[in-house]
Amino acid sequence: MTKPLVVSIPHQLGQEEAKRRLQTGIGHLKDTYGNKLAILEDRWSDNRLDFRVSALGQGVTGSIDVEQDRVTLALQLPWVLAVLAEKAKSMIQKQGQLMLEHK
């Protein structure tokens, strides 16, 4: 098992607005990356999303914690995808920032 990939994205939206934007953005991700990414399970509990996805045929589990001033994403990647972790980290950072900036 590889160590988790953790991405922290700062914001100034407050917890509720950040959560709302993420929920909307995740819906758009399903539409945009549906051919490469299948969301198998997603469950919100207060301000935490636990999820399980299939990315490029590999199972990935993770969580998103929405705080007052930041969003923290933690992914447990299989070793096949772990080699791409740094590239994935910058893409996740960019997509997360876009979700939070989108009005």
PDB file of N, CA, C and O in Angstrom, residues 5-53:
ATOM      1  N   LEU A   5      -1.936  10.340  -1.089  1.00  0.00           N
ATOM      2  CA  LEU A   5      -1.667  11.600  -1.780  1.00  0.00           C
ATOM      3  C   LEU A   5      -2.585  12.621  -1.132  1.00  0.00           C
ATOM      4  O   LEU A   5      -3.801  12.443  -1.110  1.00  0.00           O
ATOM      5  N   VAL A   6      -2.012  13.674  -0.570  1.00  0.00           N
ATOM      6  CA  VAL A   6      -2.795  14.694   0.136  1.00  0.00           C
ATOM      7  C   VAL A   6      -2.621  16.021  -0.582  1.00  0.00           C
ATOM      8  O   VAL A   6      -1.503  16.448  -0.867  1.00  0.00           O
ATOM      9  N   VAL A   7      -3.761  16.658  -0.881  1.00  0.00           N
ATOM     10  CA  VAL A   7      -3.766  17.961  -1.536  1.00  0.00           C
ATOM     11  C   VAL A   7      -4.601  18.900  -0.675  1.00  0.00           C
ATOM     12  O   VAL A   7      -5.745  18.586  -0.332  1.00  0.00           O
ATOM     13  N   SER A   8      -4.032  20.046  -0.330  1.00  0.00           N
ATOM     14  CA  SER A   8      -4.745  21.059   0.446  1.00  0.00           C
ATOM     15  C   SER A   8      -4.945  22.285  -0.434  1.00  0.00           C
ATOM     16  O   SER A   8      -3.989  22.787  -1.037  1.00  0.00           O
ATOM     17  N   ILE A   9      -6.190  22.745  -0.497  1.00  0.00           N
ATOM     18  CA  ILE A   9      -6.531  23.888  -1.340  1.00  0.00           C
ATOM     19  C   ILE A   9      -7.137  24.980  -0.451  1.00  0.00           C
ATOM     20  O   ILE A   9      -8.228  24.801   0.086  1.00  0.00           O
ATOM     21  N   PRO A  10      -6.434  26.098  -0.300  1.00  0.00           N
ATOM     22  CA  PRO A  10      -6.978  27.186   0.516  1.00  0.00           C
ATOM     23  C   PRO A  10      -8.122  27.906  -0.201  1.00  0.00           C
ATOM     24  O   PRO A  10      -8.184  27.915  -1.430  1.00  0.00           O
ATOM     25  N   HIS A  11      -9.012  28.473   0.589  1.00  0.00           N
ATOM     26  CA  HIS A  11     -10.105  29.270   0.027  1.00  0.00           C
ATOM     27  C   HIS A  11     -10.558  30.291   1.064  1.00  0.00           C
ATOM     28  O   HIS A  11     -10.162  30.221   2.221  1.00  0.00           O
ATOM     29  N   GLN A  12     -11.383  31.222   0.617  1.00  0.00           N
ATOM     30  CA  GLN A  12     -11.928  32.247   1.510  1.00  0.00           C
ATOM     31  C   GLN A  12     -13.445  32.276   1.427  1.00  0.00           C
ATOM     32  O   GLN A  12     -14.069  33.320   1.591  1.00  0.00           O
ATOM     33  N   LEU A  13     -14.044  31.116   1.186  1.00  0.00           N
ATOM     34  CA  LEU A  13     -15.484  31.037   0.935  1.00  0.00           C
ATOM     35  C   LEU A  13     -16.313  30.740   2.174  1.00  0.00           C
ATOM     36  O   LEU A  13     -17.518  30.944   2.160  1.00  0.00           O
ATOM     37  N   GLY A  14     -15.698  30.229   3.191  1.00  0.00           N
ATOM     38  CA  GLY A  14     -16.454  29.687   4.310  1.00  0.00           C
ATOM     39  C   GLY A  14     -16.810  28.242   3.997  1.00  0.00           C
ATOM     40  O   GLY A  14     -16.794  27.801   2.843  1.00  0.00           O
ATOM     41  N   GLN A  15     -17.120  27.500   5.023  1.00  0.00           N
ATOM     42  CA  GLN A  15     -17.329  26.065   4.889  1.00  0.00           C
ATOM     43  C   GLN A  15     -18.532  25.698   4.022  1.00  0.00           C
ATOM     44  O   GLN A  15     -18.426  24.844   3.136  1.00  0.00           O
ATOM     45  N   GLU A  16     -19.656  26.308   4.241  1.00  0.00           N
ATOM     46  CA  GLU A  16     -20.878  25.948   3.513  1.00  0.00           C
ATOM     47  C   GLU A  16     -20.779  26.247   2.017  1.00  0.00           C
ATOM     48  O   GLU A  16     -21.170  25.438   1.183  1.00  0.00           O
ATOM     49  N   GLU A  17     -20.261  27.419   1.674  1.00  0.00           N
ATOM     50  CA  GLU A  17     -20.148  27.783   0.261  1.00  0.00           C
ATOM     51  C   GLU A  17     -19.117  26.904  -0.441  1.00  0.00           C
ATOM     52  O   GLU A  17     -19.333  26.476  -1.578  1.00  0.00           O
ATOM     53  N   ALA A  18     -18.020  26.605   0.223  1.00  0.00           N
ATOM     54  CA  ALA A  18     -17.009  25.720  -0.372  1.00  0.00           C
ATOM     55  C   ALA A  18     -17.604  24.340  -0.623  1.00  0.00           C
ATOM     56  O   ALA A  18     -17.409  23.747  -1.689  1.00  0.00           O
ATOM     57  N   LYS A  19     -18.366  23.837   0.329  1.00  0.00           N
ATOM     58  CA  LYS A  19     -19.000  22.520   0.177  1.00  0.00           C
ATOM     59  C   LYS A  19     -19.986  22.540  -0.992  1.00  0.00           C
ATOM     60  O   LYS A  19     -20.017  21.625  -1.806  1.00  0.00           O
ATOM     61  N   ARG A  20     -20.786  23.583  -1.082  1.00  0.00           N
ATOM     62  CA  ARG A  20     -21.759  23.688  -2.167  1.00  0.00           C
ATOM     63  C   ARG A  20     -21.064  23.684  -3.527  1.00  0.00           C
ATOM     64  O   ARG A  20     -21.463  22.984  -4.453  1.00  0.00           O
ATOM     65  N   ARG A  21     -19.995  24.463  -3.645  1.00  0.00           N
ATOM     66  CA  ARG A  21     -19.268  24.531  -4.917  1.00  0.00           C
ATOM     67  C   ARG A  21     -18.619  23.193  -5.266  1.00  0.00           C
ATOM     68  O   ARG A  21     -18.583  22.801  -6.430  1.00  0.00           O
ATOM     69  N   LEU A  22     -18.103  22.505  -4.265  1.00  0.00           N
ATOM     70  CA  LEU A  22     -17.517  21.190  -4.521  1.00  0.00           C
ATOM     71  C   LEU A  22     -18.573  20.191  -4.986  1.00  0.00           C
ATOM     72  O   LEU A  22     -18.338  19.410  -5.909  1.00  0.00           O
ATOM     73  N   GLN A  23     -19.731  20.210  -4.346  1.00  0.00           N
ATOM     74  CA  GLN A  23     -20.800  19.298  -4.757  1.00  0.00           C
ATOM     75  C   GLN A  23     -21.191  19.543  -6.211  1.00  0.00           C
ATOM     76  O   GLN A  23     -21.367  18.607  -6.980  1.00  0.00           O
ATOM     77  N   THR A  24     -21.300  20.796  -6.602  1.00  0.00           N
ATOM     78  CA  THR A  24     -21.612  21.141  -7.988  1.00  0.00           C
ATOM     79  C   THR A  24     -20.473  20.725  -8.908  1.00  0.00           C
ATOM     80  O   THR A  24     -20.694  20.126  -9.960  1.00  0.00           O
ATOM     81  N   GLY A  25     -19.243  21.020  -8.516  1.00  0.00           N
ATOM     82  CA  GLY A  25     -18.080  20.694  -9.328  1.00  0.00           C
ATOM     83  C   GLY A  25     -17.892  19.202  -9.528  1.00  0.00           C
ATOM     84  O   GLY A  25     -17.509  18.749 -10.613  1.00  0.00           O
ATOM     85  N   ILE A  26     -18.175  18.420  -8.507  1.00  0.00           N
ATOM     86  CA  ILE A  26     -18.054  16.966  -8.623  1.00  0.00           C
ATOM     87  C   ILE A  26     -19.062  16.441  -9.639  1.00  0.00           C
ATOM     88  O   ILE A  26     -18.761  15.541 -10.412  1.00  0.00           O
ATOM     89  N   GLY A  27     -20.233  17.036  -9.676  1.00  0.00           N
ATOM     90  CA  GLY A  27     -21.219  16.671 -10.696  1.00  0.00           C
ATOM     91  C   GLY A  27     -20.698  16.932 -12.098  1.00  0.00           C
ATOM     92  O   GLY A  27     -20.879  16.115 -13.009  1.00  0.00           O
ATOM     93  N   HIS A  28     -20.011  18.043 -12.274  1.00  0.00           N
ATOM     94  CA  HIS A  28     -19.431  18.369 -13.581  1.00  0.00           C
ATOM     95  C   HIS A  28     -18.285  17.414 -13.937  1.00  0.00           C
ATOM     96  O   HIS A  28     -18.097  17.078 -15.102  1.00  0.00           O
ATOM     97  N   LEU A  29     -17.518  16.989 -12.936  1.00  0.00           N
ATOM     98  CA  LEU A  29     -16.432  16.030 -13.190  1.00  0.00           C
ATOM     99  C   LEU A  29     -16.982  14.718 -13.742  1.00  0.00           C
ATOM    100  O   LEU A  29     -16.384  14.112 -14.621  1.00  0.00           O
ATOM    101  N   LYS A  30     -18.115  14.292 -13.202  1.00  0.00           N
ATOM    102  CA  LYS A  30     -18.744  13.057 -13.689  1.00  0.00           C
ATOM    103  C   LYS A  30     -19.052  13.180 -15.176  1.00  0.00           C
ATOM    104  O   LYS A  30     -18.838  12.244 -15.941  1.00  0.00           O
ATOM    105  N   ASP A  31     -19.548  14.334 -15.584  1.00  0.00           N
ATOM    106  CA  ASP A  31     -19.879  14.556 -16.990  1.00  0.00           C
ATOM    107  C   ASP A  31     -18.622  14.649 -17.856  1.00  0.00           C
ATOM    108  O   ASP A  31     -18.576  14.097 -18.944  1.00  0.00           O
ATOM    109  N   THR A  32     -17.615  15.359 -17.366  1.00  0.00           N
ATOM    110  CA  THR A  32     -16.407  15.606 -18.153  1.00  0.00           C
ATOM    111  C   THR A  32     -15.503  14.390 -18.263  1.00  0.00           C
ATOM    112  O   THR A  32     -14.968  14.107 -19.335  1.00  0.00           O
ATOM    113  N   TYR A  33     -15.301  13.672 -17.163  1.00  0.00           N
ATOM    114  CA  TYR A  33     -14.336  12.562 -17.140  1.00  0.00           C
ATOM    115  C   TYR A  33     -15.006  11.200 -17.008  1.00  0.00           C
ATOM    116  O   TYR A  33     -14.359  10.224 -16.622  1.00  0.00           O
ATOM    117  N   GLY A  34     -16.274  11.114 -17.344  1.00  0.00           N
ATOM    118  CA  GLY A  34     -17.023   9.875 -17.202  1.00  0.00           C
ATOM    119  C   GLY A  34     -16.414   8.684 -17.918  1.00  0.00           C
ATOM    120  O   GLY A  34     -16.581   7.546 -17.492  1.00  0.00           O
ATOM    121  N   ASN A  35     -15.676   8.926 -18.992  1.00  0.00           N
ATOM    122  CA  ASN A  35     -15.072   7.816 -19.725  1.00  0.00           C
ATOM    123  C   ASN A  35     -13.780   7.322 -19.055  1.00  0.00           C
ATOM    124  O   ASN A  35     -13.312   6.228 -19.362  1.00  0.00           O
ATOM    125  N   LYS A  36     -13.195   8.097 -18.150  1.00  0.00           N
ATOM    126  CA  LYS A  36     -11.954   7.708 -17.469  1.00  0.00           C
ATOM    127  C   LYS A  36     -12.139   7.496 -15.974  1.00  0.00           C
ATOM    128  O   LYS A  36     -11.286   6.915 -15.316  1.00  0.00           O
ATOM    129  N   LEU A  37     -13.247   7.996 -15.449  1.00  0.00           N
ATOM    130  CA  LEU A  37     -13.463   8.002 -14.010  1.00  0.00           C
ATOM    131  C   LEU A  37     -14.897   7.576 -13.708  1.00  0.00           C
ATOM    132  O   LEU A  37     -15.831   8.177 -14.207  1.00  0.00           O
ATOM    133  N   ALA A  38     -15.027   6.530 -12.908  1.00  0.00           N
ATOM    134  CA  ALA A  38     -16.355   6.082 -12.485  1.00  0.00           C
ATOM    135  C   ALA A  38     -16.459   6.239 -10.979  1.00  0.00           C
ATOM    136  O   ALA A  38     -15.626   5.716 -10.238  1.00  0.00           O
ATOM    137  N   ILE A  39     -17.447   6.980 -10.526  1.00  0.00           N
ATOM    138  CA  ILE A  39     -17.658   7.148  -9.087  1.00  0.00           C
ATOM    139  C   ILE A  39     -18.504   5.974  -8.621  1.00  0.00           C
ATOM    140  O   ILE A  39     -19.675   5.843  -8.994  1.00  0.00           O
ATOM    141  N   LEU A  40     -17.900   5.104  -7.823  1.00  0.00           N
ATOM    142  CA  LEU A  40     -18.563   3.898  -7.354  1.00  0.00           C
ATOM    143  C   LEU A  40     -19.370   4.149  -6.091  1.00  0.00           C
ATOM    144  O   LEU A  40     -20.387   3.512  -5.867  1.00  0.00           O
ATOM    145  N   GLU A  41     -18.884   5.069  -5.283  1.00  0.00           N
ATOM    146  CA  GLU A  41     -19.563   5.387  -4.028  1.00  0.00           C
ATOM    147  C   GLU A  41     -19.144   6.775  -3.586  1.00  0.00           C
ATOM    148  O   GLU A  41     -17.971   7.132  -3.679  1.00  0.00           O
ATOM    149  N   ASP A  42     -20.092   7.577  -3.140  1.00  0.00           N
ATOM    150  CA  ASP A  42     -19.767   8.865  -2.534  1.00  0.00           C
ATOM    151  C   ASP A  42     -20.783   9.151  -1.443  1.00  0.00           C
ATOM    152  O   ASP A  42     -21.973   9.000  -1.635  1.00  0.00           O
ATOM    153  N   ARG A  43     -20.271   9.483  -0.272  1.00  0.00           N
ATOM    154  CA  ARG A  43     -21.132   9.663   0.890  1.00  0.00           C
ATOM    155  C   ARG A  43     -20.661  10.872   1.692  1.00  0.00           C
ATOM    156  O   ARG A  43     -19.531  10.908   2.181  1.00  0.00           O
ATOM    157  N   TRP A  44     -21.538  11.875   1.788  1.00  0.00           N
ATOM    158  CA  TRP A  44     -21.254  13.051   2.604  1.00  0.00           C
ATOM    159  C   TRP A  44     -21.697  12.780   4.037  1.00  0.00           C
ATOM    160  O   TRP A  44     -22.783  12.243   4.273  1.00  0.00           O
ATOM    161  N   SER A  45     -20.881  13.159   4.988  1.00  0.00           N
ATOM    162  CA  SER A  45     -21.215  13.135   6.395  1.00  0.00           C
ATOM    163  C   SER A  45     -20.746  14.470   6.959  1.00  0.00           C
ATOM    164  O   SER A  45     -19.534  14.701   7.083  1.00  0.00           O
ATOM    165  N   ASP A  46     -21.696  15.357   7.207  1.00  0.00           N
ATOM    166  CA  ASP A  46     -21.397  16.733   7.596  1.00  0.00           C
ATOM    167  C   ASP A  46     -20.525  17.386   6.516  1.00  0.00           C
ATOM    168  O   ASP A  46     -20.973  17.525   5.402  1.00  0.00           O
ATOM    169  N   ASN A  47     -19.301  17.715   6.830  1.00  0.00           N
ATOM    170  CA  ASN A  47     -18.426  18.411   5.877  1.00  0.00           C
ATOM    171  C   ASN A  47     -17.298  17.510   5.377  1.00  0.00           C
ATOM    172  O   ASN A  47     -16.222  17.978   5.039  1.00  0.00           O
ATOM    173  N   ARG A  48     -17.576  16.218   5.325  1.00  0.00           N
ATOM    174  CA  ARG A  48     -16.594  15.241   4.846  1.00  0.00           C
ATOM    175  C   ARG A  48     -17.257  14.348   3.806  1.00  0.00           C
ATOM    176  O   ARG A  48     -18.342  13.824   4.016  1.00  0.00           O
ATOM    177  N   LEU A  49     -16.564  14.199   2.690  1.00  0.00           N
ATOM    178  CA  LEU A  49     -17.000  13.288   1.634  1.00  0.00           C
ATOM    179  C   LEU A  49     -16.039  12.109   1.598  1.00  0.00           C
ATOM    180  O   LEU A  49     -14.833  12.286   1.437  1.00  0.00           O
ATOM    181  N   ASP A  50     -16.562  10.905   1.788  1.00  0.00           N
ATOM    182  CA  ASP A  50     -15.787   9.683   1.600  1.00  0.00           C
ATOM    183  C   ASP A  50     -16.229   9.093   0.279  1.00  0.00           C
ATOM    184  O   ASP A  50     -17.430   9.045  -0.021  1.00  0.00           O
ATOM    185  N   PHE A  51     -15.268   8.651  -0.524  1.00  0.00           N
ATOM    186  CA  PHE A  51     -15.628   8.152  -1.844  1.00  0.00           C
ATOM    187  C   PHE A  51     -14.741   6.997  -2.273  1.00  0.00           C
ATOM    188  O   PHE A  51     -13.659   6.776  -1.722  1.00  0.00           O
ATOM    189  N   ARG A  52     -15.246   6.298  -3.271  1.00  0.00           N
ATOM    190  CA  ARG A  52     -14.515   5.216  -3.914  1.00  0.00           C
ATOM    191  C   ARG A  52     -14.765   5.363  -5.396  1.00  0.00           C
ATOM    192  O   ARG A  52     -15.916   5.481  -5.837  1.00  0.00           O
ATOM    193  N   VAL A  53     -13.694   5.418  -6.187  1.00  0.00           N
ATOM    194  CA  VAL A  53     -13.810   5.589  -7.626  1.00  0.00           C
ATOM    195  C   VAL A  53     -12.955   4.550  -8.342  1.00  0.00           C
ATOM    196  O   VAL A  53     -12.080   3.919  -7.756  1.00  0.00           O
TER     197      VAL A  53
END
